[in-house]
Amino acid sequence: ALVAGATRGAGRGIARALAEAGATVYCTGRSVKGKPSQYGRPETIDETAAMIKASGGTALALRVDHTSENEVKALFRRIMRAHKRIDVVVDSVAGEDPLMGTYGFLWEADIKNADAIFRQGLTSRIITAKHAALAMMADKRGLIVEVTENDMIGGGGNPMAQVVKMAQKVLPLLWAAELAPHGVA
C-alpha cells in the first residue's frame, strides 16, 4: 500500500491501520527528519514509519513531492520493482494548508498563491492517481482512495479552497467510472 501524505492526521492513521491489517506501507510526504513542514508542523513520515515498525508492521518512509510527476513516476517504478503489484493507494496530500489563506468572500480573495494551491492540492492528486491507475490496470485490480473532509460538494473558505476541495470530491467519481472497466476501484 502507498499512503501519500502519511505525515500526520488522517494519512498517518490510515498508514498505521493498513500496516495493522498486514500491508507493507510506503509512507510518502515532504516532511522528513531534519526537514520538517514548511508551516511549522513537527511531524514527519519517518515518525509514521517508526510507529508502524514499533508495533510490528512493515513501513518505508520515502520523501516524495507529489507535485513532481518524475518523483511520483519513480516511486511507482520502485514499488512495482519490489513487489510486482500495488493493491491500495491512499492520497491524503495537502489538507488544510497556510497557502489557502484566510476564509472570506469572493471579493476579498487574495489570489497570489492560487497557482501553488492548485498544484499542491489538486495537480498532485491527479499525478498520483494517474500513476496509481497505470500500475494497477495491468493486473485489473486495485483501489485508489482520495481523502478529503466532509461529505458535501462545497469546500467553503475562499475561491481557491473551494475549487480544490470540490475537485478532490468530484474527480474520484469520474475516475471510478473510467477505471471500472479496467478492474480498478
PDB file of C-alpha atoms in Angstrom:
ATOM      1  CA  ALA A   1       0.000   0.000   0.000  1.00  0.00           C
ATOM      2  CA  LEU A   2       1.031   3.588  -0.579  1.00  0.00           C
ATOM      3  CA  VAL A   3      -0.181   6.421   1.635  1.00  0.00           C
ATOM      4  CA  ALA A   4       0.670   9.786   0.112  1.00  0.00           C
ATOM      5  CA  GLY A   5       0.596  12.349   2.888  1.00  0.00           C
ATOM      6  CA  ALA A   6       1.323   9.852   5.679  1.00  0.00           C
ATOM      7  CA  THR A   7       2.993  12.569   7.727  1.00  0.00           C
ATOM      8  CA  ARG A   8       0.166  13.386  10.127  1.00  0.00           C
ATOM      9  CA  GLY A   9      -3.575  13.306  10.706  1.00  0.00           C
ATOM     10  CA  ALA A  10      -5.733  11.017   8.617  1.00  0.00           C
ATOM     11  CA  GLY A  11      -2.824   9.953   6.408  1.00  0.00           C
ATOM     12  CA  ARG A  12      -0.815   8.798   9.418  1.00  0.00           C
ATOM     13  CA  GLY A  13      -3.803   6.958  10.886  1.00  0.00           C
ATOM     14  CA  ILE A  14      -4.603   5.233   7.594  1.00  0.00           C
ATOM     15  CA  ALA A  15      -0.961   4.161   7.140  1.00  0.00           C
ATOM     16  CA  ARG A  16      -0.962   2.648  10.617  1.00  0.00           C
ATOM     17  CA  ALA A  17      -4.272   0.839  10.031  1.00  0.00           C
ATOM     18  CA  LEU A  18      -3.112  -0.618   6.711  1.00  0.00           C
ATOM     19  CA  ALA A  19       0.055  -1.909   8.397  1.00  0.00           C
ATOM     20  CA  GLU A  20      -2.012  -3.425  11.223  1.00  0.00           C
ATOM     21  CA  ALA A  21      -4.007  -5.230   8.521  1.00  0.00           C
ATOM     22  CA  GLY A  22      -0.748  -6.715   7.207  1.00  0.00           C
ATOM     23  CA  ALA A  23       0.187  -4.388   4.339  1.00  0.00           C
ATOM     24  CA  THR A  24       3.697  -3.225   3.597  1.00  0.00           C
ATOM     25  CA  VAL A  25       3.123   0.534   3.686  1.00  0.00           C
ATOM     26  CA  TYR A  26       5.049   3.144   1.742  1.00  0.00           C
ATOM     27  CA  CYS A  27       4.688   6.388   3.703  1.00  0.00           C
ATOM     28  CA  THR A  28       5.320   9.389   1.483  1.00  0.00           C
ATOM     29  CA  GLY A  29       5.300  13.126   2.008  1.00  0.00           C
ATOM     30  CA  ARG A  30       7.679  16.063   2.079  1.00  0.00           C
ATOM     31  CA  SER A  31       8.293  16.352   5.831  1.00  0.00           C
ATOM     32  CA  VAL A  32      11.276  14.244   6.866  1.00  0.00           C
ATOM     33  CA  LYS A  33      13.684  14.141   9.791  1.00  0.00           C
ATOM     34  CA  GLY A  34      15.745  17.332   9.749  1.00  0.00           C
ATOM     35  CA  LYS A  35      13.458  18.958   7.186  1.00  0.00           C
ATOM     36  CA  PRO A  36      10.043  19.441   8.783  1.00  0.00           C
ATOM     37  CA  SER A  37       6.938  21.050   7.367  1.00  0.00           C
ATOM     38  CA  GLN A  38       7.257  24.483   5.808  1.00  0.00           C
ATOM     39  CA  TYR A  39       4.456  25.656   8.068  1.00  0.00           C
ATOM     40  CA  GLY A  40       5.930  24.705  11.393  1.00  0.00           C
ATOM     41  CA  ARG A  41       4.445  21.237  11.982  1.00  0.00           C
ATOM     42  CA  PRO A  42       6.897  18.839  13.635  1.00  0.00           C
ATOM     43  CA  GLU A  43       5.518  15.508  12.355  1.00  0.00           C
ATOM     44  CA  THR A  44       7.419  13.548   9.686  1.00  0.00           C
ATOM     45  CA  ILE A  45       6.935  10.474   7.534  1.00  0.00           C
ATOM     46  CA  ASP A  46       9.945   8.998   9.357  1.00  0.00           C
ATOM     47  CA  GLU A  47       7.955   9.104  12.617  1.00  0.00           C
ATOM     48  CA  THR A  48       4.974   7.451  10.951  1.00  0.00           C
ATOM     49  CA  ALA A  49       7.123   4.603   9.617  1.00  0.00           C
ATOM     50  CA  ALA A  50       8.825   4.248  13.036  1.00  0.00           C
ATOM     51  CA  MET A  51       5.412   3.982  14.759  1.00  0.00           C
ATOM     52  CA  ILE A  52       4.381   1.258  12.334  1.00  0.00           C
ATOM     53  CA  LYS A  53       7.625  -0.663  12.809  1.00  0.00           C
ATOM     54  CA  ALA A  54       7.408  -0.315  16.617  1.00  0.00           C
ATOM     55  CA  SER A  55       4.015  -2.017  16.543  1.00  0.00           C
ATOM     56  CA  GLY A  56       5.331  -4.887  14.404  1.00  0.00           C
ATOM     57  CA  GLY A  57       4.337  -3.617  10.957  1.00  0.00           C
ATOM     58  CA  THR A  58       6.335  -3.027   7.799  1.00  0.00           C
ATOM     59  CA  ALA A  59       6.774   0.509   6.516  1.00  0.00           C
ATOM     60  CA  LEU A  60       9.151   2.549   4.407  1.00  0.00           C
ATOM     61  CA  ALA A  61       9.348   6.330   4.623  1.00  0.00           C
ATOM     62  CA  LEU A  62      10.173   7.939   1.280  1.00  0.00           C
ATOM     63  CA  ARG A  63      10.358  11.675   0.684  1.00  0.00           C
ATOM     64  CA  VAL A  64       8.265  12.326  -2.414  1.00  0.00           C
ATOM     65  CA  ASP A  65       6.947  15.626  -3.673  1.00  0.00           C
ATOM     66  CA  HIS A  66       3.670  14.563  -5.263  1.00  0.00           C
ATOM     67  CA  THR A  67       3.609  17.758  -7.361  1.00  0.00           C
ATOM     68  CA  SER A  68       6.590  16.337  -9.301  1.00  0.00           C
ATOM     69  CA  GLU A  69       5.491  13.796 -11.876  1.00  0.00           C
ATOM     70  CA  ASN A  70       9.062  12.483 -12.190  1.00  0.00           C
ATOM     71  CA  GLU A  71       9.236  11.769  -8.445  1.00  0.00           C
ATOM     72  CA  VAL A  72       5.827  10.061  -8.423  1.00  0.00           C
ATOM     73  CA  LYS A  73       6.676   8.010 -11.506  1.00  0.00           C
ATOM     74  CA  ALA A  74       9.945   6.884  -9.869  1.00  0.00           C
ATOM     75  CA  LEU A  75       8.037   5.970  -6.688  1.00  0.00           C
ATOM     76  CA  PHE A  76       5.645   3.687  -8.552  1.00  0.00           C
ATOM     77  CA  ARG A  77       8.527   2.130 -10.526  1.00  0.00           C
ATOM     78  CA  ARG A  78      10.258   1.363  -7.216  1.00  0.00           C
ATOM     79  CA  ILE A  79       7.138  -0.201  -5.683  1.00  0.00           C
ATOM     80  CA  MET A  80       6.425  -2.280  -8.784  1.00  0.00           C
ATOM     81  CA  ARG A  81      10.047  -3.467  -8.997  1.00  0.00           C
ATOM     82  CA  ALA A  82       9.995  -4.551  -5.352  1.00  0.00           C
ATOM     83  CA  HIS A  83       6.501  -6.074  -5.146  1.00  0.00           C
ATOM     84  CA  LYS A  84       5.273  -6.600  -8.735  1.00  0.00           C
ATOM     85  CA  ARG A  85       1.951  -5.003  -7.749  1.00  0.00           C
ATOM     86  CA  ILE A  86       0.291  -2.327  -5.682  1.00  0.00           C
ATOM     87  CA  ASP A  87      -3.051  -3.030  -4.055  1.00  0.00           C
ATOM     88  CA  VAL A  88      -4.066   0.226  -2.382  1.00  0.00           C
ATOM     89  CA  VAL A  89      -3.133   3.878  -2.921  1.00  0.00           C
ATOM     90  CA  VAL A  90      -4.455   6.428  -0.450  1.00  0.00           C
ATOM     91  CA  ASP A  91      -3.940  10.108  -1.241  1.00  0.00           C
ATOM     92  CA  SER A  92      -4.146  12.334   1.812  1.00  0.00           C
ATOM     93  CA  VAL A  93      -1.842  15.066   0.477  1.00  0.00           C
ATOM     94  CA  ALA A  94      -2.414  18.768   1.148  1.00  0.00           C
ATOM     95  CA  GLY A  95      -5.032  19.082   3.805  1.00  0.00           C
ATOM     96  CA  GLU A  96      -5.519  22.493   5.298  1.00  0.00           C
ATOM     97  CA  ASP A  97      -2.534  24.489   4.143  1.00  0.00           C
ATOM     98  CA  PRO A  98      -1.487  28.019   5.082  1.00  0.00           C
ATOM     99  CA  LEU A  99      -1.327  28.860   1.370  1.00  0.00           C
ATOM    100  CA  MET A 100      -5.119  28.726   1.339  1.00  0.00           C
ATOM    101  CA  GLY A 101      -5.100  31.945   3.346  1.00  0.00           C
ATOM    102  CA  THR A 102      -7.936  33.347   5.305  1.00  0.00           C
ATOM    103  CA  TYR A 103     -11.550  32.490   4.781  1.00  0.00           C
ATOM    104  CA  GLY A 104     -13.677  35.182   3.280  1.00  0.00           C
ATOM    105  CA  PHE A 105     -15.889  36.328   0.483  1.00  0.00           C
ATOM    106  CA  LEU A 106     -15.012  36.118  -3.217  1.00  0.00           C
ATOM    107  CA  TRP A 107     -14.354  39.859  -3.415  1.00  0.00           C
ATOM    108  CA  GLU A 108     -11.885  39.606  -0.527  1.00  0.00           C
ATOM    109  CA  ALA A 109      -9.845  36.804  -2.130  1.00  0.00           C
ATOM    110  CA  ASP A 110      -6.068  37.124  -2.218  1.00  0.00           C
ATOM    111  CA  ILE A 111      -5.075  35.053  -5.237  1.00  0.00           C
ATOM    112  CA  LYS A 112      -1.300  35.481  -5.106  1.00  0.00           C
ATOM    113  CA  ASN A 113      -0.854  31.812  -4.117  1.00  0.00           C
ATOM    114  CA  ALA A 114      -3.516  30.383  -6.440  1.00  0.00           C
ATOM    115  CA  ASP A 115      -1.138  28.513  -8.767  1.00  0.00           C
ATOM    116  CA  ALA A 116       0.744  26.936  -5.848  1.00  0.00           C
ATOM    117  CA  ILE A 117      -2.524  25.973  -4.127  1.00  0.00           C
ATOM    118  CA  PHE A 118      -3.857  24.277  -7.246  1.00  0.00           C
ATOM    119  CA  ARG A 119      -0.558  22.464  -7.897  1.00  0.00           C
ATOM    120  CA  GLN A 120      -0.221  21.248  -4.315  1.00  0.00           C
ATOM    121  CA  GLY A 121      -3.838  20.434  -3.529  1.00  0.00           C
ATOM    122  CA  LEU A 122      -5.103  19.257  -6.898  1.00  0.00           C
ATOM    123  CA  THR A 123      -2.431  18.624  -9.526  1.00  0.00           C
ATOM    124  CA  SER A 124      -0.524  16.462  -7.033  1.00  0.00           C
ATOM    125  CA  ARG A 125      -3.574  14.237  -6.681  1.00  0.00           C
ATOM    126  CA  ILE A 126      -4.063  13.933 -10.436  1.00  0.00           C
ATOM    127  CA  ILE A 127      -0.395  12.955 -10.871  1.00  0.00           C
ATOM    128  CA  THR A 128      -0.599  10.356  -8.083  1.00  0.00           C
ATOM    129  CA  ALA A 129      -3.903   8.859  -9.282  1.00  0.00           C
ATOM    130  CA  LYS A 130      -2.597   8.701 -12.861  1.00  0.00           C
ATOM    131  CA  HIS A 131       0.433   6.645 -11.884  1.00  0.00           C
ATOM    132  CA  ALA A 132      -1.562   4.509  -9.464  1.00  0.00           C
ATOM    133  CA  ALA A 133      -4.011   3.687 -12.264  1.00  0.00           C
ATOM    134  CA  LEU A 134      -1.202   2.834 -14.674  1.00  0.00           C
ATOM    135  CA  ALA A 135       0.365   0.497 -12.105  1.00  0.00           C
ATOM    136  CA  MET A 136      -2.950  -1.208 -11.266  1.00  0.00           C
ATOM    137  CA  MET A 137      -4.580  -1.533 -14.689  1.00  0.00           C
ATOM    138  CA  ALA A 138      -2.220  -4.248 -15.943  1.00  0.00           C
ATOM    139  CA  ASP A 139      -3.406  -6.589 -13.156  1.00  0.00           C
ATOM    140  CA  LYS A 140      -7.029  -5.416 -13.428  1.00  0.00           C
ATOM    141  CA  ARG A 141      -7.164  -4.831  -9.684  1.00  0.00           C
ATOM    142  CA  GLY A 142      -6.536  -2.177  -7.059  1.00  0.00           C
ATOM    143  CA  LEU A 143      -8.122   0.574  -5.023  1.00  0.00           C
ATOM    144  CA  ILE A 144      -7.368   4.299  -5.184  1.00  0.00           C
ATOM    145  CA  VAL A 145      -8.703   6.358  -2.261  1.00  0.00           C
ATOM    146  CA  GLU A 146      -8.859  10.158  -2.198  1.00  0.00           C
ATOM    147  CA  VAL A 147      -9.059  11.620   1.310  1.00  0.00           C
ATOM    148  CA  THR A 148     -10.686  14.982   1.943  1.00  0.00           C
ATOM    149  CA  GLU A 149     -13.109  16.277   4.535  1.00  0.00           C
ATOM    150  CA  ASN A 150     -16.888  16.170   4.997  1.00  0.00           C
ATOM    151  CA  ASP A 151     -19.491  14.757   2.651  1.00  0.00           C
ATOM    152  CA  MET A 152     -20.699  17.861   0.892  1.00  0.00           C
ATOM    153  CA  ILE A 153     -19.557  19.049  -2.504  1.00  0.00           C
ATOM    154  CA  GLY A 154     -18.756  22.596  -1.336  1.00  0.00           C
ATOM    155  CA  GLY A 155     -15.409  23.492   0.151  1.00  0.00           C
ATOM    156  CA  GLY A 156     -16.005  26.768   1.925  1.00  0.00           C
ATOM    157  CA  GLY A 157     -13.309  29.283   2.580  1.00  0.00           C
ATOM    158  CA  ASN A 158     -12.037  31.156  -0.407  1.00  0.00           C
ATOM    159  CA  PRO A 159     -12.301  30.511  -4.171  1.00  0.00           C
ATOM    160  CA  MET A 160      -9.043  28.512  -4.331  1.00  0.00           C
ATOM    161  CA  ALA A 161     -10.034  26.306  -1.388  1.00  0.00           C
ATOM    162  CA  GLN A 162     -13.477  25.804  -2.910  1.00  0.00           C
ATOM    163  CA  VAL A 163     -12.074  24.682  -6.265  1.00  0.00           C
ATOM    164  CA  VAL A 164      -9.543  22.312  -4.681  1.00  0.00           C
ATOM    165  CA  LYS A 165     -11.998  20.735  -2.248  1.00  0.00           C
ATOM    166  CA  MET A 166     -14.772  20.349  -4.830  1.00  0.00           C
ATOM    167  CA  ALA A 167     -12.378  18.770  -7.331  1.00  0.00           C
ATOM    168  CA  GLN A 168     -10.998  16.417  -4.655  1.00  0.00           C
ATOM    169  CA  LYS A 169     -14.549  15.142  -4.184  1.00  0.00           C
ATOM    170  CA  VAL A 170     -15.792  15.057  -7.775  1.00  0.00           C
ATOM    171  CA  LEU A 171     -12.743  13.792  -9.697  1.00  0.00           C
ATOM    172  CA  PRO A 172     -12.739  10.388  -7.938  1.00  0.00           C
ATOM    173  CA  LEU A 173     -16.342   9.866  -9.081  1.00  0.00           C
ATOM    174  CA  LEU A 174     -15.277  10.446 -12.679  1.00  0.00           C
ATOM    175  CA  TRP A 175     -12.156   8.306 -12.274  1.00  0.00           C
ATOM    176  CA  ALA A 176     -14.213   5.455 -10.808  1.00  0.00           C
ATOM    177  CA  ALA A 177     -16.283   5.304 -13.999  1.00  0.00           C
ATOM    178  CA  GLU A 178     -13.160   5.459 -16.198  1.00  0.00           C
ATOM    179  CA  LEU A 179     -11.275   2.805 -14.241  1.00  0.00           C
ATOM    180  CA  ALA A 180     -14.108   0.307 -13.584  1.00  0.00           C
ATOM    181  CA  PRO A 181     -13.686  -1.471 -16.948  1.00  0.00           C
ATOM    182  CA  HIS A 182     -10.010  -1.924 -16.016  1.00  0.00           C
ATOM    183  CA  GLY A 183     -10.796  -3.557 -12.641  1.00  0.00           C
ATOM    184  CA  VAL A 184      -9.583  -0.609 -10.587  1.00  0.00           C
ATOM    185  CA  ALA A 185     -11.844   0.974  -7.971  1.00  0.00           C
TER     186      ALA A 185
END
